Amino acid sequence: MDHRHPTRCPARTTRRAGTATARTAVLLLALALLAPACTGGVEGKPGAPGVRDPYFPKLGNGGYDVTHYDLTLDVDPDEQTLRGTAEITARATQDLSSFNLDLDGLTVDSATVEGRPAAVNRAGSELTLRTDPKAEDRLREGETFHTVIRYSGSPKTITDPDKSEEGWLPTDDGSLALGEPTGSMAWFPGNNHPSDKATYDMRVTVPKGLTAVSNGVQAGPPTTEGGRTTYRWHTAEPMASYLATLAIGRFETKTSKMAGGITVFTAVDPESAEASARTVARVPEVVTWEAEHFGPYPFSATGAIVERKGDAGYALETQNRPFFPGPPSVGLLVHEMSHQWFGDSVTPASWRDMWLNEGPATYAEWLWEEEKEDTPAQESFDDAYADDDNWAFPPADPPSAANISDPPVYGRGAMVIHKIREAVDDDKKFFALLAGWTKAHRHGNATTAEFTAYVEKATGLDLTGLWKKWLYGRDRPAADG
């Protein structure tokens, strides 16, 4: 977020007649003409067009904090087009004369801010909305405001720096929207950076016979009119935009409840149903097991979306119900579900902190294998240590945006967690440490520096050497170092 102080109007200077020289009078008049108009002692400023993420500097926007997205989408899967309305509630973090939203492709048909038409400017994926130029109508710091964007067109598929595809992906029987790290701006305008989390409501209308699945819980049963069916979804807990998803197609769906009243909703493509049935049925078991290790489950819903093979090339920890590109293994289910704690609830403050997602999630797999399959975590550590791919760079410092999902972020990130476990030397205290971390930053954001400081404070240990060797070091240390 952009927390720059607003520019203050210059204090008025009153002089008695005849006391100012002619030169001073001319100077004062020039300053008055050049000074921006002010009301109430403040002047609006444009919000920043990015939050200076180290890998995606233009991603996200400054000057405001979104609290809620209300999305209404009418989708034609045959033509791969949509008509959308995004109603965005946000709080200004500075006095704003204009602000940006991230939107890649699509046509903006109209935009209003606080019910008044806003001037719209497009430059690449930056959508700039200019509020009323009258100073008294500018958005003030601390003010909650409401923006409505109506848009339409053919959502695009975005190719990441690592060459994977996200955004809007056509499937054999519908469409799929995935967002990590930049893809959400392909299907709705927003503040598309992990540091700005919000709640969501979504209404999606599709041809009768298709199902539209998103995050959260269903806000009432689907309704059909004129050959088209509308599905409503509500996400009550804050969510980063990259975790928002939408899957449209033919799905076999199941809804149930698990302990604590958590809703379990699964949607499986019929082609994947038989092969994935046993693994998907273990969702409540995996969630319960992870809650024992990482703290209470942070959301009101869980589940899974399983597409047919070939519709996407990767799984993703979409909030409440991870996405799988075909029948998942139990290990993959454990990995993606653990992200509900590490990544979805405790979200990285920037994409440099990606290892805070992937290191613990990979270690969750090692723990599952240790407790359920009699494979000690030390054996998994040894395998990762021997893999040269894990030593290309330090997990906390990928060299570029193309590397934030490379092996060191996963394997070496998990090695960092294992080394912490060794340093603590008490599993009860180690798991309490993990649960304390997810509690301390529940539904928030965190940095690597905050994590290392938390671990040292919670354990009372000086782990400078551990961080230097395993988290930031460029050379492979001794395995027992």
JSON list of C-alpha atoms in Angstrom, two decimals, residues 154-242:
[
{"chain": "A", "resi": 154, "resn": "SER", "atom": "CA", "xyz": [-12.77, -12.26, -24.38]},
{"chain": "A", "resi": 155, "resn": "PRO", "atom": "CA", "xyz": [-10.60, -12.89, -21.32]},
{"chain": "A", "resi": 156, "resn": "LYS", "atom": "CA", "xyz": [-7.02, -13.69, -22.19]},
{"chain": "A", "resi": 157, "resn": "THR", "atom": "CA", "xyz": [-4.62, -16.41, -21.21]},
{"chain": "A", "resi": 158, "resn": "ILE", "atom": "CA", "xyz": [-1.53, -14.93, -19.57]},
{"chain": "A", "resi": 159, "resn": "THR", "atom": "CA", "xyz": [1.89, -16.54, -19.94]},
{"chain": "A", "resi": 160, "resn": "ASP", "atom": "CA", "xyz": [4.02, -16.24, -16.83]},
{"chain": "A", "resi": 161, "resn": "PRO", "atom": "CA", "xyz": [7.73, -15.41, -16.86]},
{"chain": "A", "resi": 162, "resn": "ASP", "atom": "CA", "xyz": [8.29, -19.13, -16.17]},
{"chain": "A", "resi": 163, "resn": "LYS", "atom": "CA", "xyz": [6.24, -19.93, -19.32]},
{"chain": "A", "resi": 164, "resn": "SER", "atom": "CA", "xyz": [3.28, -21.46, -17.46]},
{"chain": "A", "resi": 165, "resn": "GLU", "atom": "CA", "xyz": [-0.22, -20.30, -18.38]},
{"chain": "A", "resi": 166, "resn": "GLU", "atom": "CA", "xyz": [-2.82, -18.69, -16.14]},
{"chain": "A", "resi": 167, "resn": "GLY", "atom": "CA", "xyz": [-5.59, -16.15, -16.32]},
{"chain": "A", "resi": 168, "resn": "TRP", "atom": "CA", "xyz": [-8.49, -17.45, -18.41]},
{"chain": "A", "resi": 169, "resn": "LEU", "atom": "CA", "xyz": [-7.99, -20.99, -19.74]},
{"chain": "A", "resi": 170, "resn": "PRO", "atom": "CA", "xyz": [-10.54, -22.50, -22.16]},
{"chain": "A", "resi": 171, "resn": "THR", "atom": "CA", "xyz": [-11.37, -26.14, -21.37]},
{"chain": "A", "resi": 172, "resn": "ASP", "atom": "CA", "xyz": [-13.10, -28.87, -23.36]},
{"chain": "A", "resi": 173, "resn": "ASP", "atom": "CA", "xyz": [-16.43, -28.17, -21.67]},
{"chain": "A", "resi": 174, "resn": "GLY", "atom": "CA", "xyz": [-16.07, -24.64, -20.30]},
{"chain": "A", "resi": 175, "resn": "SER", "atom": "CA", "xyz": [-13.52, -22.29, -18.80]},
{"chain": "A", "resi": 176, "resn": "LEU", "atom": "CA", "xyz": [-11.04, -22.16, -15.97]},
{"chain": "A", "resi": 177, "resn": "ALA", "atom": "CA", "xyz": [-9.64, -19.07, -14.20]},
{"chain": "A", "resi": 178, "resn": "LEU", "atom": "CA", "xyz": [-6.38, -19.35, -12.24]},
{"chain": "A", "resi": 179, "resn": "GLY", "atom": "CA", "xyz": [-4.41, -16.45, -10.82]},
{"chain": "A", "resi": 180, "resn": "GLU", "atom": "CA", "xyz": [-0.90, -17.17, -9.51]},
{"chain": "A", "resi": 181, "resn": "PRO", "atom": "CA", "xyz": [0.90, -14.82, -9.69]},
{"chain": "A", "resi": 182, "resn": "THR", "atom": "CA", "xyz": [-0.75, -12.32, -12.09]},
{"chain": "A", "resi": 183, "resn": "GLY", "atom": "CA", "xyz": [-3.70, -14.04, -13.79]},
{"chain": "A", "resi": 184, "resn": "SER", "atom": "CA", "xyz": [-6.68, -12.65, -11.90]},
{"chain": "A", "resi": 185, "resn": "MET", "atom": "CA", "xyz": [-6.47, -9.38, -13.82]},
{"chain": "A", "resi": 186, "resn": "ALA", "atom": "CA", "xyz": [-7.47, -11.34, -16.93]},
{"chain": "A", "resi": 187, "resn": "TRP", "atom": "CA", "xyz": [-11.06, -11.73, -15.68]},
{"chain": "A", "resi": 188, "resn": "PHE", "atom": "CA", "xyz": [-11.76, -8.98, -13.16]},
{"chain": "A", "resi": 189, "resn": "PRO", "atom": "CA", "xyz": [-10.29, -5.56, -12.30]},
{"chain": "A", "resi": 190, "resn": "GLY", "atom": "CA", "xyz": [-8.67, -5.27, -8.89]},
{"chain": "A", "resi": 191, "resn": "ASN", "atom": "CA", "xyz": [-5.69, -4.55, -6.72]},
{"chain": "A", "resi": 192, "resn": "ASN", "atom": "CA", "xyz": [-3.85, -7.61, -7.94]},
{"chain": "A", "resi": 193, "resn": "HIS", "atom": "CA", "xyz": [-1.11, -8.09, -5.36]},
{"chain": "A", "resi": 194, "resn": "PRO", "atom": "CA", "xyz": [-0.95, -10.52, -2.40]},
{"chain": "A", "resi": 195, "resn": "SER", "atom": "CA", "xyz": [-0.58, -7.63, 0.05]},
{"chain": "A", "resi": 196, "resn": "ASP", "atom": "CA", "xyz": [-4.18, -6.49, -0.49]},
{"chain": "A", "resi": 197, "resn": "LYS", "atom": "CA", "xyz": [-6.65, -9.15, 0.66]},
{"chain": "A", "resi": 198, "resn": "ALA", "atom": "CA", "xyz": [-10.43, -8.80, 0.61]},
{"chain": "A", "resi": 199, "resn": "THR", "atom": "CA", "xyz": [-13.69, -10.72, 0.96]},
{"chain": "A", "resi": 200, "resn": "TYR", "atom": "CA", "xyz": [-15.63, -11.74, -2.15]},
{"chain": "A", "resi": 201, "resn": "ASP", "atom": "CA", "xyz": [-19.13, -12.29, -3.47]},
{"chain": "A", "resi": 202, "resn": "MET", "atom": "CA", "xyz": [-19.52, -13.77, -6.91]},
{"chain": "A", "resi": 203, "resn": "ARG", "atom": "CA", "xyz": [-22.56, -14.38, -9.13]},
{"chain": "A", "resi": 204, "resn": "VAL", "atom": "CA", "xyz": [-21.81, -16.36, -12.28]},
{"chain": "A", "resi": 205, "resn": "THR", "atom": "CA", "xyz": [-24.35, -17.09, -15.00]},
{"chain": "A", "resi": 206, "resn": "VAL", "atom": "CA", "xyz": [-23.66, -19.91, -17.45]},
{"chain": "A", "resi": 207, "resn": "PRO", "atom": "CA", "xyz": [-25.67, -22.05, -19.90]},
{"chain": "A", "resi": 208, "resn": "LYS", "atom": "CA", "xyz": [-28.03, -24.51, -18.25]},
{"chain": "A", "resi": 209, "resn": "GLY", "atom": "CA", "xyz": [-26.32, -27.86, -17.74]},
{"chain": "A", "resi": 210, "resn": "LEU", "atom": "CA", "xyz": [-22.97, -26.34, -16.77]},
{"chain": "A", "resi": 211, "resn": "THR", "atom": "CA", "xyz": [-21.77, -25.66, -13.24]},
{"chain": "A", "resi": 212, "resn": "ALA", "atom": "CA", "xyz": [-19.81, -22.61, -12.05]},
{"chain": "A", "resi": 213, "resn": "VAL", "atom": "CA", "xyz": [-17.56, -23.30, -9.06]},
{"chain": "A", "resi": 214, "resn": "SER", "atom": "CA", "xyz": [-15.66, -20.65, -7.11]},
{"chain": "A", "resi": 215, "resn": "ASN", "atom": "CA", "xyz": [-14.25, -20.02, -3.63]},
{"chain": "A", "resi": 216, "resn": "GLY", "atom": "CA", "xyz": [-16.09, -20.01, -0.33]},
{"chain": "A", "resi": 217, "resn": "VAL", "atom": "CA", "xyz": [-19.60, -21.34, 0.22]},
{"chain": "A", "resi": 218, "resn": "GLN", "atom": "CA", "xyz": [-22.68, -21.28, -1.97]},
{"chain": "A", "resi": 219, "resn": "ALA", "atom": "CA", "xyz": [-24.90, -18.33, -1.11]},
{"chain": "A", "resi": 220, "resn": "GLY", "atom": "CA", "xyz": [-28.14, -20.13, -1.84]},
{"chain": "A", "resi": 221, "resn": "PRO", "atom": "CA", "xyz": [-29.13, -22.69, -4.47]},
{"chain": "A", "resi": 222, "resn": "PRO", "atom": "CA", "xyz": [-28.54, -22.05, -8.18]},
{"chain": "A", "resi": 223, "resn": "THR", "atom": "CA", "xyz": [-31.40, -20.48, -10.12]},
{"chain": "A", "resi": 224, "resn": "THR", "atom": "CA", "xyz": [-32.28, -21.08, -13.77]},
{"chain": "A", "resi": 225, "resn": "GLU", "atom": "CA", "xyz": [-34.10, -18.71, -16.09]},
{"chain": "A", "resi": 226, "resn": "GLY", "atom": "CA", "xyz": [-34.22, -18.51, -19.86]},
{"chain": "A", "resi": 227, "resn": "GLY", "atom": "CA", "xyz": [-31.89, -21.45, -20.35]},
{"chain": "A", "resi": 228, "resn": "ARG", "atom": "CA", "xyz": [-29.16, -20.00, -18.13]},
{"chain": "A", "resi": 229, "resn": "THR", "atom": "CA", "xyz": [-28.22, -20.85, -14.56]},
{"chain": "A", "resi": 230, "resn": "THR", "atom": "CA", "xyz": [-26.76, -18.49, -11.96]},
{"chain": "A", "resi": 231, "resn": "TYR", "atom": "CA", "xyz": [-24.48, -19.70, -9.17]},
{"chain": "A", "resi": 232, "resn": "ARG", "atom": "CA", "xyz": [-23.67, -17.56, -6.13]},
{"chain": "A", "resi": 233, "resn": "TRP", "atom": "CA", "xyz": [-20.52, -17.87, -4.02]},
{"chain": "A", "resi": 234, "resn": "HIS", "atom": "CA", "xyz": [-19.46, -16.05, -0.86]},
{"chain": "A", "resi": 235, "resn": "THR", "atom": "CA", "xyz": [-15.93, -15.90, 0.57]},
{"chain": "A", "resi": 236, "resn": "ALA", "atom": "CA", "xyz": [-16.17, -14.56, 4.12]},
{"chain": "A", "resi": 237, "resn": "GLU", "atom": "CA", "xyz": [-12.47, -14.56, 5.01]},
{"chain": "A", "resi": 238, "resn": "PRO", "atom": "CA", "xyz": [-9.91, -12.25, 3.37]},
{"chain": "A", "resi": 239, "resn": "MET", "atom": "CA", "xyz": [-8.42, -13.64, 0.16]},
{"chain": "A", "resi": 240, "resn": "ALA", "atom": "CA", "xyz": [-5.57, -12.51, -2.07]},
{"chain": "A", "resi": 241, "resn": "SER", "atom": "CA", "xyz": [-6.67, -12.00, -5.67]},
{"chain": "A", "resi": 242, "resn": "TYR", "atom": "CA", "xyz": [-4.28, -14.68, -6.98]}
]
